[in-house]
PDB file of C-alpha atoms in Angstrom:
ATOM      1  CA  MET A1474      -1.124 -26.998  -5.773  1.00 30.00           C
ATOM      2  CA  ARG A1475       1.405 -25.180  -3.568  1.00 34.00           C
ATOM      3  CA  PHE A1476       2.638 -21.637  -4.027  1.00 32.00           C
ATOM      4  CA  LEU A1477       6.214 -21.929  -5.292  1.00 30.00           C
ATOM      5  CA  LEU A1478       8.267 -19.606  -3.075  1.00 30.00           C
ATOM      6  CA  SER A1479      11.969 -18.994  -3.553  1.00 28.00           C
ATOM      7  CA  ALA A1480      14.344 -17.246  -1.161  1.00 28.00           C
ATOM      8  CA  LEU A1481      14.175 -13.745  -2.645  1.00 30.00           C
ATOM      9  CA  ARG A1482      15.857 -11.332  -0.210  1.00 31.00           C
ATOM     10  CA  LEU A1483      14.080  -8.039  -0.724  1.00 34.00           C
ATOM     11  CA  PRO A1484      16.358  -5.905   1.485  1.00 35.00           C
ATOM     12  CA  THR A1485      19.313  -6.840  -0.735  1.00 30.00           C
ATOM     13  CA  LEU A1486      17.326  -5.837  -3.819  1.00 30.00           C
ATOM     14  CA  LEU A1487      16.288  -2.569  -2.244  1.00 33.00           C
ATOM     15  CA  SER A1488      19.902  -1.433  -1.925  1.00 33.00           C
ATOM     16  CA  ALA A1489      20.446  -1.748  -5.665  1.00 32.00           C
ATOM     17  CA  ARG A1490      19.204   1.480  -7.267  1.00 37.00           C
ATOM     18  CA  ALA A1491      19.726   0.146 -10.792  1.00 40.00           C
ATOM     19  CA  LEU A1492      17.052  -2.479 -10.329  1.00 47.00           C
ATOM     20  CA  SER A1493      13.395  -1.967 -11.179  1.00 69.00           C
ATOM     21  CA  THR A1494      11.349   0.407  -9.056  1.00 86.00           C
ATOM     22  CA  THR A1495       8.535  -2.153  -8.870  1.00 92.00           C
ATOM     23  CA  VAL A1496       9.432  -5.131  -6.690  1.00 91.00           C
ATOM     24  CA  PRO A1497       8.877  -8.354  -8.653  1.00 91.00           C
ATOM     25  CA  PRO A1498       6.918 -11.156  -7.000  1.00 93.00           C
ATOM     26  CA  THR A1499       8.632 -14.274  -5.784  1.00 90.00           C
ATOM     27  CA  ALA A1500       5.904 -16.299  -7.467  1.00 90.00           C
ATOM     28  CA  VAL A1501       2.501 -15.983  -9.099  1.00 92.00           C
ATOM     29  CA  ALA A1502      -0.109 -18.574  -8.125  1.00 88.00           C
ATOM     30  CA  ARG A1503      -2.838 -19.316 -10.628  1.00 86.00           C
ATOM     31  CA  SER A1504      -4.591 -22.135  -8.788  1.00 89.00           C
ATOM     32  CA  LEU A1505      -7.374 -19.713  -7.790  1.00 93.00           C
ATOM     33  CA  PRO A1506      -9.708 -17.978 -10.279  1.00 94.00           C
ATOM     34  CA  PHE A1507      -7.557 -14.828  -9.987  1.00 96.00           C
ATOM     35  CA  PRO A1508      -3.779 -14.279  -9.830  1.00 96.00           C
ATOM     36  CA  VAL A1509      -2.097 -14.132  -6.420  1.00 96.00           C
ATOM     37  CA  TYR A1510       1.340 -12.512  -6.289  1.00 96.00           C
ATOM     38  CA  SER A1511       3.545 -13.652  -3.410  1.00 95.00           C
ATOM     39  CA  TYR A1512       6.570 -11.947  -1.854  1.00 94.00           C
ATOM     40  CA  ALA A1513       8.721 -14.073   0.458  1.00 88.00           C
ATOM     41  CA  ALA A1514      11.666 -13.428   2.801  1.00 72.00           C
ATOM     42  CA  LEU A1515      10.444  -9.964   3.753  1.00 76.00           C
ATOM     43  CA  GLY A1516      12.196  -7.705   6.192  1.00 66.00           C
ATOM     44  CA  GLY A1517      15.747  -6.777   6.995  1.00 55.00           C
ATOM     45  CA  ALA A1518      15.587  -6.283  10.742  1.00 54.00           C
ATOM     46  CA  ARG A1519      17.120  -8.863  13.043  1.00 55.00           C
ATOM     47  CA  ASN A1520      14.489 -11.231  14.374  1.00 55.00           C
ATOM     48  CA  ALA A1521      11.984 -10.061  11.739  1.00 61.00           C
ATOM     49  CA  PRO A1522       9.063 -12.474  11.391  1.00 68.00           C
ATOM     50  CA  ASN A1523       9.379 -15.061   8.624  1.00 86.00           C
ATOM     51  CA  SER A1524       6.404 -13.668   6.757  1.00 92.00           C
ATOM     52  CA  THR A1525       5.076 -13.888   3.201  1.00 94.00           C
ATOM     53  CA  LEU A1526       2.904 -11.241   1.566  1.00 97.00           C
ATOM     54  CA  TYR A1527       0.156 -12.191  -0.892  1.00 97.00           C
ATOM     55  CA  MET A1528      -1.287  -9.495  -3.158  1.00 98.00           C
ATOM     56  CA  PHE A1529      -4.255  -9.949  -5.484  1.00 98.00           C
ATOM     57  CA  PRO A1530      -6.742  -7.848  -7.494  1.00 98.00           C
ATOM     58  CA  CYS A1531     -10.163  -6.986  -6.086  1.00 97.00           C
ATOM     59  CA  LEU A1532     -13.148  -5.158  -7.583  1.00 97.00           C
ATOM     60  CA  SER A1533     -12.192  -3.079 -10.623  1.00 96.00           C
ATOM     61  CA  ASP A1534      -8.809  -1.681  -9.565  1.00 97.00           C
ATOM     62  CA  ASN A1535      -8.307  -2.425  -5.844  1.00 98.00           C
ATOM     63  CA  TYR A1536      -5.621  -4.652  -4.398  1.00 98.00           C
ATOM     64  CA  GLY A1537      -6.058  -7.032  -1.494  1.00 98.00           C
ATOM     65  CA  PHE A1538      -3.218  -7.888   0.885  1.00 98.00           C
ATOM     66  CA  VAL A1539      -2.765 -10.970   3.071  1.00 98.00           C
ATOM     67  CA  LEU A1540       0.370 -11.237   5.212  1.00 97.00           C
ATOM     68  CA  HIS A1541       1.027 -14.724   6.605  1.00 95.00           C
ATOM     69  CA  THR A1542       3.372 -15.389   9.519  1.00 93.00           C
ATOM     70  CA  PRO A1543       3.623 -19.129  10.267  1.00 89.00           C
ATOM     71  CA  PRO A1544       1.953 -21.038  11.485  1.00 89.00           C
ATOM     72  CA  SER A1545      -1.404 -19.276  11.598  1.00 92.00           C
ATOM     73  CA  SER A1546      -1.131 -15.477  11.989  1.00 95.00           C
ATOM     74  CA  ILE A1547      -2.852 -13.630   9.146  1.00 96.00           C
ATOM     75  CA  LEU A1548      -2.774  -9.835   8.772  1.00 98.00           C
ATOM     76  CA  LEU A1549      -4.966  -8.051   6.217  1.00 98.00           C
ATOM     77  CA  CYS A1550      -5.231  -4.451   5.092  1.00 98.00           C
ATOM     78  CA  ASP A1551      -8.743  -3.291   4.163  1.00 98.00           C
ATOM     79  CA  CYS A1552     -11.377  -5.713   2.877  1.00 98.00           C
ATOM     80  CA  PRO A1553     -13.076  -4.711  -0.375  1.00 97.00           C
ATOM     81  CA  ASP A1554     -13.973  -8.313  -1.317  1.00 97.00           C
ATOM     82  CA  ALA A1555     -14.501 -10.892   1.422  1.00 98.00           C
ATOM     83  CA  GLY A1556     -14.844 -13.751  -1.045  1.00 97.00           C
ATOM     84  CA  ARG A1557     -11.370 -13.235  -2.436  1.00 98.00           C
ATOM     85  CA  TYR A1558      -9.848 -12.681   0.993  1.00 98.00           C
ATOM     86  CA  LYS A1559     -11.356 -15.891   2.330  1.00 97.00           C
ATOM     87  CA  ALA A1560     -10.175 -17.830  -0.731  1.00 96.00           C
ATOM     88  CA  VAL A1561      -6.585 -16.642  -0.275  1.00 96.00           C
ATOM     89  CA  ILE A1562      -6.600 -17.249   3.487  1.00 96.00           C
ATOM     90  CA  GLU A1563      -7.982 -20.750   3.005  1.00 93.00           C
ATOM     91  CA  HIS A1564      -5.397 -21.542   0.344  1.00 91.00           C
ATOM     92  CA  VAL A1565      -2.538 -20.270   2.506  1.00 92.00           C
ATOM     93  CA  MET A1566      -3.692 -22.168   5.567  1.00 90.00           C
ATOM     94  CA  ARG A1567      -3.995 -25.408   3.629  1.00 87.00           C
ATOM     95  CA  THR A1568      -0.763 -25.175   1.665  1.00 84.00           C
ATOM     96  CA  GLU A1569       1.701 -22.770   3.306  1.00 78.00           C
ATOM     97  CA  ALA A1570       1.182 -23.141   7.056  1.00 65.00           C
ATOM     98  CA  GLY A1571       3.429 -26.203   7.404  1.00 68.00           C
ATOM     99  CA  PRO A1572       1.133 -29.034   8.433  1.00 68.00           C
ATOM    100  CA  PRO A1573      -2.219 -28.188   6.798  1.00 64.00           C
ATOM    101  CA  LEU A1574      -4.473 -26.216   9.135  1.00 66.00           C
ATOM    102  CA  ARG A1575      -8.203 -25.715   8.928  1.00 67.00           C
ATOM    103  CA  PRO A1576      -8.927 -22.202   7.585  1.00 61.00           C
ATOM    104  CA  GLY A1577     -10.975 -21.433  10.685  1.00 72.00           C
ATOM    105  CA  LYS A1578      -7.801 -21.740  12.760  1.00 84.00           C
ATOM    106  CA  ALA A1579      -6.348 -18.592  11.191  1.00 93.00           C
ATOM    107  CA  LYS A1580      -5.627 -15.826  13.704  1.00 96.00           C
ATOM    108  CA  VAL A1581      -6.754 -12.777  11.753  1.00 97.00           C
ATOM    109  CA  THR A1582      -5.863  -9.110  12.205  1.00 98.00           C
ATOM    110  CA  LEU A1583      -7.509  -6.541   9.909  1.00 98.00           C
ATOM    111  CA  LEU A1584      -6.039  -3.056   9.479  1.00 98.00           C
ATOM    112  CA  THR A1585      -8.584  -0.568   8.151  1.00 98.00           C
ATOM    113  CA  THR A1586      -7.328   2.668   6.618  1.00 98.00           C
ATOM    114  CA  HIS A1587     -10.611   4.587   6.170  1.00 98.00           C
ATOM    115  CA  HIS A1588     -14.373   4.315   5.851  1.00 98.00           C
ATOM    116  CA  HIS A1589     -14.953   4.195   2.083  1.00 98.00           C
ATOM    117  CA  ALA A1590     -16.997   1.211   0.957  1.00 98.00           C
ATOM    118  CA  ASP A1591     -14.361  -0.143  -1.415  1.00 98.00           C
ATOM    119  CA  HIS A1592     -12.161  -0.643   1.652  1.00 98.00           C
ATOM    120  CA  THR A1593     -14.708  -1.928   4.165  1.00 98.00           C
ATOM    121  CA  GLN A1594     -17.657  -3.552   2.378  1.00 98.00           C
ATOM    122  CA  GLY A1595     -16.292  -7.062   2.943  1.00 98.00           C
ATOM    123  CA  ASN A1596     -15.868  -6.691   6.696  1.00 98.00           C
ATOM    124  CA  GLY A1597     -19.175  -8.272   7.703  1.00 97.00           C
ATOM    125  CA  GLU A1598     -18.765 -11.435   5.624  1.00 97.00           C
ATOM    126  CA  LEU A1599     -15.107 -11.751   6.594  1.00 97.00           C
ATOM    127  CA  LEU A1600     -15.898 -11.519  10.295  1.00 96.00           C
ATOM    128  CA  GLU A1601     -18.586 -14.155  10.004  1.00 96.00           C
ATOM    129  CA  ALA A1602     -15.822 -16.526   8.924  1.00 95.00           C
ATOM    130  CA  TYR A1603     -13.313 -15.233  11.500  1.00 96.00           C
ATOM    131  CA  PRO A1604     -15.331 -13.946  14.468  1.00 96.00           C
ATOM    132  CA  ASP A1605     -12.242 -13.655  16.688  1.00 96.00           C
ATOM    133  CA  ALA A1606     -10.499 -11.258  14.308  1.00 97.00           C
ATOM    134  CA  VAL A1607      -8.836  -8.143  15.719  1.00 98.00           C
ATOM    135  CA  VAL A1608      -9.879  -5.066  13.712  1.00 98.00           C
ATOM    136  CA  PHE A1609      -7.961  -1.805  14.012  1.00 98.00           C
ATOM    137  CA  SER A1610      -9.850   1.117  12.526  1.00 98.00           C
ATOM    138  CA  PRO A1611      -9.691   4.943  12.584  1.00 97.00           C
ATOM    139  CA  ASP A1612     -13.484   5.091  12.845  1.00 95.00           C
ATOM    140  CA  ALA A1613     -15.421   3.154  15.490  1.00 96.00           C
ATOM    141  CA  ALA A1614     -18.452   3.188  13.183  1.00 96.00           C
ATOM    142  CA  ILE A1615     -16.697   0.928  10.653  1.00 97.00           C
ATOM    143  CA  GLU A1616     -18.213  -2.541  10.815  1.00 97.00           C
ATOM    144  CA  GLY A1617     -16.344  -5.010  12.989  1.00 97.00           C
ATOM    145  CA  THR A1618     -14.026  -2.510  14.686  1.00 98.00           C
ATOM    146  CA  THR A1619     -12.618  -3.989  17.896  1.00 97.00           C
ATOM    147  CA  HIS A1620      -9.751  -1.539  18.450  1.00 98.00           C
ATOM    148  CA  PRO A1621     -10.728   2.017  17.405  1.00 97.00           C
ATOM    149  CA  LEU A1622      -7.937   4.519  16.809  1.00 98.00           C
ATOM    150  CA  SER A1623      -8.178   8.247  17.327  1.00 94.00           C
ATOM    151  CA  ALA A1624      -6.199  10.203  14.748  1.00 92.00           C
ATOM    152  CA  PRO A1625      -4.182  12.348  15.027  1.00 92.00           C
ATOM    153  CA  SER A1626      -3.482  11.134  18.590  1.00 94.00           C
ATOM    154  CA  LEU A1627      -2.174   7.713  17.613  1.00 97.00           C
ATOM    155  CA  PRO A1628       0.013   5.416  19.710  1.00 97.00           C
ATOM    156  CA  PRO A1629       3.517   4.857  18.353  1.00 97.00           C
ATOM    157  CA  THR A1630       2.976   1.098  18.074  1.00 97.00           C
ATOM    158  CA  LEU A1631       0.061  -1.303  17.891  1.00 98.00           C
ATOM    159  CA  THR A1632       0.285  -4.963  18.827  1.00 96.00           C
ATOM    160  CA  SER A1633      -2.394  -7.433  17.831  1.00 97.00           C
ATOM    161  CA  PRO A1634      -2.923 -10.443  20.105  1.00 96.00           C
ATOM    162  CA  ASN A1635      -3.416 -12.423  16.901  1.00 96.00           C
ATOM    163  CA  HIS A1636      -0.026 -11.301  15.529  1.00 94.00           C
ATOM    164  CA  PRO A1637       2.065 -10.585  18.654  1.00 91.00           C
ATOM    165  CA  SER A1638       5.466 -10.806  16.943  1.00 88.00           C
ATOM    166  CA  LEU A1639       4.671  -7.985  14.529  1.00 94.00           C
ATOM    167  CA  PRO A1640       4.879  -4.318  15.653  1.00 96.00           C
ATOM    168  CA  ILE A1641       2.566  -2.027  13.675  1.00 98.00           C
ATOM    169  CA  ALA A1642       3.109   1.735  13.525  1.00 98.00           C
ATOM    170  CA  PRO A1643      -0.056   3.709  12.700  1.00 98.00           C
ATOM    171  CA  ILE A1644       0.462   7.005  10.853  1.00 98.00           C
ATOM    172  CA  ASP A1645      -2.070   9.821  10.573  1.00 98.00           C
ATOM    173  CA  THR A1646      -2.576  10.423   6.845  1.00 98.00           C
ATOM    174  CA  SER A1647      -5.904  12.239   7.020  1.00 98.00           C
ATOM    175  CA  GLY A1648      -6.955  14.267   3.996  1.00 97.00           C
ATOM    176  CA  HIS A1649      -8.505  11.827   1.554  1.00 98.00           C
ATOM    177  CA  THR A1650     -10.967  11.188   4.385  1.00 98.00           C
ATOM    178  CA  LEU A1651     -11.239  12.318   7.997  1.00 97.00           C
ATOM    179  CA  PRO A1652      -9.657  10.361   9.462  1.00 97.00           C
ATOM    180  CA  HIS A1653      -7.347   8.178   7.392  1.00 98.00           C
ATOM    181  CA  VAL A1654      -4.613   5.992   8.903  1.00 98.00           C
ATOM    182  CA  SER A1655      -1.738   4.261   7.122  1.00 98.00           C
ATOM    183  CA  TYR A1656       0.171   1.391   8.714  1.00 98.00           C
ATOM    184  CA  HIS A1657       3.949   0.894   8.680  1.00 98.00           C
ATOM    185  CA  LEU A1658       5.430  -2.502   9.538  1.00 97.00           C
ATOM    186  CA  PRO A1659       9.045  -1.534  10.307  1.00 95.00           C
ATOM    187  CA  SER A1660      10.380  -5.063  10.852  1.00 94.00           C
ATOM    188  CA  LEU A1661       9.177  -6.075   7.379  1.00 95.00           C
ATOM    189  CA  GLY A1662       9.680  -2.766   5.594  1.00 95.00           C
ATOM    190  CA  LEU A1663       6.048  -2.557   4.449  1.00 97.00           C
ATOM    191  CA  LEU A1664       3.727   0.458   4.226  1.00 98.00           C
ATOM    192  CA  PHE A1665      -0.015  -0.068   3.796  1.00 98.00           C
ATOM    193  CA  ALA A1666      -0.948   3.412   2.568  1.00 98.00           C
ATOM    194  CA  GLY A1667      -4.608   2.920   1.649  1.00 98.00           C
ATOM    195  CA  ASP A1668      -5.671   5.887  -0.483  1.00 98.00           C
ATOM    196  CA  ALA A1669      -3.249   8.402   1.053  1.00 98.00           C
ATOM    197  CA  LEU A1670      -0.335   7.716  -1.297  1.00 98.00           C
ATOM    198  CA  PHE A1671      -0.268   6.006  -4.683  1.00 98.00           C
ATOM    199  CA  SER A1672       2.669   5.319  -6.924  1.00 98.00           C
ATOM    200  CA  LEU A1673       3.239   8.632  -8.748  1.00 98.00           C
ATOM    201  CA  GLY A1674       0.061  10.015  -7.157  1.00 98.00           C
ATOM    202  CA  CYS A1675      -1.961  10.571  -4.013  1.00 98.00           C
ATOM    203  CA  GLY A1676      -5.578  10.391  -2.944  1.00 98.00           C
ATOM    204  CA  ARG A1677      -8.147  13.043  -3.821  1.00 98.00           C
ATOM    205  CA  LEU A1678      -9.124  15.240  -0.859  1.00 98.00           C
ATOM    206  CA  PHE A1679     -12.762  14.412  -0.202  1.00 98.00           C
ATOM    207  CA  GLU A1680     -12.900  15.507   3.429  1.00 97.00           C
ATOM    208  CA  GLY A1681      -9.578  16.910   4.627  1.00 97.00           C
ATOM    209  CA  SER A1682      -7.504  19.979   3.856  1.00 98.00           C
ATOM    210  CA  PRO A1683      -4.321  20.306   1.796  1.00 98.00           C
ATOM    211  CA  ALA A1684      -2.424  21.029   5.008  1.00 98.00           C
ATOM    212  CA  GLN A1685      -3.602  17.763   6.564  1.00 98.00           C
ATOM    213  CA  ALA A1686      -2.785  15.749   3.457  1.00 98.00           C
ATOM    214  CA  HIS A1687       0.610  17.411   3.052  1.00 98.00           C
ATOM    215  CA  GLY A1688       1.407  16.629   6.672  1.00 98.00           C
ATOM    216  CA  GLY A1689       0.512  12.972   6.221  1.00 98.00           C
ATOM    217  CA  LEU A1690       2.512  12.654   3.009  1.00 98.00           C
ATOM    218  CA  SER A1691       5.478  14.295   4.727  1.00 98.00           C
ATOM    219  CA  ARG A1692       5.338  11.623   7.407  1.00 98.00           C
ATOM    220  CA  LEU A1693       5.276   8.881   4.767  1.00 98.00           C
ATOM    221  CA  ARG A1694       8.098  10.517   2.817  1.00 98.00           C
ATOM    222  CA  ASP A1695      10.262  10.391   5.942  1.00 98.00           C
ATOM    223  CA  LEU A1696       9.982   6.609   6.371  1.00 98.00           C
ATOM    224  CA  PRO A1697      13.105   4.495   5.679  1.00 96.00           C
ATOM    225  CA  GLU A1698      13.984   4.398   1.993  1.00 93.00           C
ATOM    226  CA  ALA A1699      13.905   0.575   1.971  1.00 92.00           C
ATOM    227  CA  THR A1700      10.151   0.698   2.648  1.00 96.00           C
ATOM    228  CA  LEU A1701       7.830  -0.920   0.109  1.00 97.00           C
ATOM    229  CA  LEU A1702       4.713   1.079  -0.790  1.00 98.00           C
ATOM    230  CA  LEU A1703       1.523  -1.009  -0.859  1.00 98.00           C
ATOM    231  CA  CYS A1704      -1.243   1.285  -2.076  1.00 98.00           C
ATOM    232  CA  ALA A1705      -4.854   0.233  -2.424  1.00 98.00           C
ATOM    233  CA  HIS A1706      -5.395   0.860  -6.149  1.00 98.00           C
ATOM    234  CA  GLU A1707      -3.729   0.261  -9.503  1.00 98.00           C
ATOM    235  CA  TYR A1708      -3.694   3.871 -10.676  1.00 98.00           C
ATOM    236  CA  THR A1709      -0.071   4.210 -11.729  1.00 98.00           C
ATOM    237  CA  ALA A1710      -0.496   4.295 -15.513  1.00 98.00           C
ATOM    238  CA  ALA A1711      -3.100   7.063 -15.218  1.00 98.00           C
ATOM    239  CA  ASN A1712      -0.783   8.916 -12.852  1.00 98.00           C
ATOM    240  CA  VAL A1713       2.004   8.780 -15.449  1.00 98.00           C
ATOM    241  CA  ARG A1714      -0.284  10.542 -17.939  1.00 98.00           C
ATOM    242  CA  PHE A1715      -0.973  13.314 -15.447  1.00 97.00           C
ATOM    243  CA  CYS A1716       2.704  13.703 -14.605  1.00 97.00           C
ATOM    244  CA  ASP A1717       3.475  14.088 -18.299  1.00 97.00           C
ATOM    245  CA  ALA A1718       1.148  17.101 -18.297  1.00 95.00           C
ATOM    246  CA  LEU A1719       3.356  18.826 -15.688  1.00 95.00           C
ATOM    247  CA  GLY A1720       5.972  19.845 -18.203  1.00 92.00           C
ATOM    248  CA  ASP A1721       9.131  17.991 -19.172  1.00 94.00           C
ATOM    249  CA  LEU A1722       9.494  15.799 -16.102  1.00 96.00           C
ATOM    250  CA  ARG A1723      10.853  12.949 -18.205  1.00 96.00           C
ATOM    251  CA  GLY A1724      13.650  15.214 -19.344  1.00 96.00           C
ATOM    252  CA  ARG A1725      14.334  16.898 -16.009  1.00 96.00           C
ATOM    253  CA  LEU A1726      13.697  14.072 -13.514  1.00 96.00           C
ATOM    254  CA  PRO A1727      15.611  10.892 -14.421  1.00 96.00           C
ATOM    255  CA  ALA A1728      13.824   9.011 -11.639  1.00 97.00           C
ATOM    256  CA  PHE A1729      10.442   9.838 -13.158  1.00 97.00           C
ATOM    257  CA  ARG A1730      11.641   8.903 -16.634  1.00 97.00           C
ATOM    258  CA  GLN A1731      12.764   5.490 -15.365  1.00 97.00           C
ATOM    259  CA  ARG A1732       9.572   4.914 -13.395  1.00 97.00           C
ATOM    260  CA  ALA A1733       7.282   6.010 -16.234  1.00 97.00           C
ATOM    261  CA  ALA A1734       8.979   3.694 -18.720  1.00 97.00           C
ATOM    262  CA  GLU A1735       8.718   0.775 -16.320  1.00 97.00           C
ATOM    263  CA  VAL A1736       5.044   1.458 -15.589  1.00 97.00           C
ATOM    264  CA  GLU A1737       4.228   1.613 -19.286  1.00 97.00           C
ATOM    265  CA  ARG A1738       5.967  -1.716 -19.839  1.00 97.00           C
ATOM    266  CA  LEU A1739       4.319  -3.460 -16.887  1.00 97.00           C
ATOM    267  CA  SER A1740       0.875  -2.071 -17.698  1.00 96.00           C
ATOM    268  CA  GLY A1741       1.229  -3.181 -21.296  1.00 96.00           C
ATOM    269  CA  GLU A1742       2.003  -6.687 -20.031  1.00 96.00           C
ATOM    270  CA  GLY A1743      -0.976  -6.672 -17.641  1.00 95.00           C
ATOM    271  CA  ARG A1744       1.275  -6.841 -14.565  1.00 96.00           C
ATOM    272  CA  PRO A1745       1.060  -4.924 -11.265  1.00 97.00           C
ATOM    273  CA  THR A1746       3.064  -1.736 -10.811  1.00 97.00           C
ATOM    274  CA  ILE A1747       3.280  -2.197  -7.040  1.00 96.00           C
ATOM    275  CA  PRO A1748       4.835  -2.852  -4.563  1.00 97.00           C
ATOM    276  CA  ALA A1749       6.861   0.243  -5.351  1.00 97.00           C
ATOM    277  CA  ARG A1750      10.050   1.283  -3.635  1.00 96.00           C
ATOM    278  CA  LEU A1751       9.547   4.352  -1.442  1.00 97.00           C
ATOM    279  CA  SER A1752      13.079   5.445  -2.314  1.00 96.00           C
ATOM    280  CA  ALA A1753      11.998   5.730  -5.955  1.00 96.00           C
ATOM    281  CA  GLU A1754       8.698   7.426  -5.102  1.00 98.00           C
ATOM    282  CA  ARG A1755      10.505  10.099  -3.124  1.00 97.00           C
ATOM    283  CA  GLU A1756      12.442  11.002  -6.266  1.00 97.00           C
ATOM    284  CA  ALA A1757       9.788  10.431  -8.964  1.00 98.00           C
ATOM    285  CA  ASN A1758       6.358  11.201  -7.467  1.00 98.00           C
ATOM    286  CA  PRO A1759       5.402  14.892  -7.939  1.00 98.00           C
ATOM    287  CA  PHE A1760       3.119  14.711  -4.900  1.00 98.00           C
ATOM    288  CA  LEU A1761       6.243  14.079  -2.784  1.00 98.00           C
ATOM    289  CA  ARG A1762       8.450  16.550  -4.709  1.00 98.00           C
ATOM    290  CA  TRP A1763       6.855  19.845  -3.687  1.00 97.00           C
ATOM    291  CA  ASP A1764      10.394  21.157  -3.099  1.00 96.00           C
ATOM    292  CA  CYS A1765      11.625  20.277  -6.618  1.00 97.00           C
ATOM    293  CA  ALA A1766      12.131  23.145  -9.092  1.00 96.00           C
ATOM    294  CA  ALA A1767      10.969  21.095 -12.097  1.00 96.00           C
ATOM    295  CA  VAL A1768       7.733  20.130 -10.332  1.00 97.00           C
ATOM    296  CA  ARG A1769       7.105  23.641  -9.047  1.00 97.00           C
ATOM    297  CA  GLU A1770       7.568  25.104 -12.503  1.00 96.00           C
ATOM    298  CA  GLY A1771       5.459  22.405 -14.145  1.00 96.00           C
ATOM    299  CA  ALA A1772       2.626  23.101 -11.721  1.00 96.00           C
ATOM    300  CA  GLY A1773       2.820  26.842 -12.293  1.00 96.00           C
ATOM    301  CA  ALA A1774       3.467  27.533  -8.604  1.00 94.00           C
ATOM    302  CA  GLU A1775       4.356  31.060  -7.613  1.00 91.00           C
ATOM    303  CA  GLU A1776       8.005  31.739  -6.872  1.00 90.00           C
ATOM    304  CA  GLY A1777       8.684  31.284  -3.169  1.00 93.00           C
ATOM    305  CA  ALA A1778       5.418  29.430  -2.587  1.00 97.00           C
ATOM    306  CA  GLU A1779       5.215  27.346   0.579  1.00 97.00           C
ATOM    307  CA  ASP A1780       5.578  23.601   0.107  1.00 98.00           C
ATOM    308  CA  VAL A1781       1.993  22.973   1.215  1.00 98.00           C
ATOM    309  CA  ASP A1782       0.720  25.454  -1.376  1.00 98.00           C
ATOM    310  CA  VAL A1783       2.711  23.721  -4.117  1.00 98.00           C
ATOM    311  CA  TYR A1784       1.195  20.405  -3.057  1.00 98.00           C
ATOM    312  CA  ALA A1785      -2.288  21.960  -3.082  1.00 98.00           C
ATOM    313  CA  ARG A1786      -1.681  23.337  -6.587  1.00 97.00           C
ATOM    314  CA  ILE A1787      -0.599  19.922  -7.922  1.00 98.00           C
ATOM    315  CA  ARG A1788      -3.618  18.283  -6.296  1.00 98.00           C
ATOM    316  CA  GLU A1789      -5.921  20.905  -7.847  1.00 97.00           C
ATOM    317  CA  LEU A1790      -4.445  20.258 -11.287  1.00 97.00           C
ATOM    318  CA  LYS A1791      -4.908  16.515 -10.856  1.00 97.00           C
ATOM    319  CA  ASP A1792      -8.550  16.990  -9.831  1.00 97.00           C
ATOM    320  CA  ARG A1793      -9.185  18.840 -13.108  1.00 95.00           C
ATOM    321  CA  PHE A1794      -7.085  16.523 -15.295  1.00 95.00           C
TER     322      PHE A1794
END
């Protein structure tokens, strides 16, 4: 059974503010034991690769991501569940690569955001199936790393020999862990944020400082507004409940009110709340609105507090929530 892909032009949708803040999938495939959401016709840049993104649930609340550029380039972000990744890659290679290709012919690139097990525990099994995979990682100790990165001194662009048409911009988003790297694909308008940024939330600071995390989130906030946020976990409904504890954000922030209502509807229907539009997150996510009076007041920040201190206060409140 083939994935049914229609010509959904995401850049056109992104310019329409009245549309939903969660990007709907082009199709949902149910030929595997788990749902696979596909997003076709990505990117707005001239000469952008003709790529399709596949997103699927892993573990209890993780998401897996497989980006396919025909005929055989496969890019992944983090690998919590090798079995599911291999199943999706095999399906794509047999049904979406044009003439069917053997799964072993896939040219795999794996982007690793940080060292936590729910992002790396599938690396070994995955690399047994694809021993020629290119693995970018912020920690050389992570299993399978072939191209270690050294945050915060990151190159402006990475190029994988297995995906040469796709520029990858690494971004230092340390804080949740030391280090933590997010990956921006400017030609496709995609941001793989790992656990640095969630929809209406951000990652807990296990190893880094508020200043480091605030710096990383500032860099993500400054990305083009057409960017799609691909975070590693489905935490959005829980994040709505926390945001509601920060005072009357639904009354004072129309963007949050719209996003919260949409999240409640999607969650009630058992549907994903990501990819989320970064343009909407910049207006609705309190962890990106440290300069907003309603958020500052809701967090009980002192008058005149520095932005980083407001962020730290919101993060502290979330840790205790």
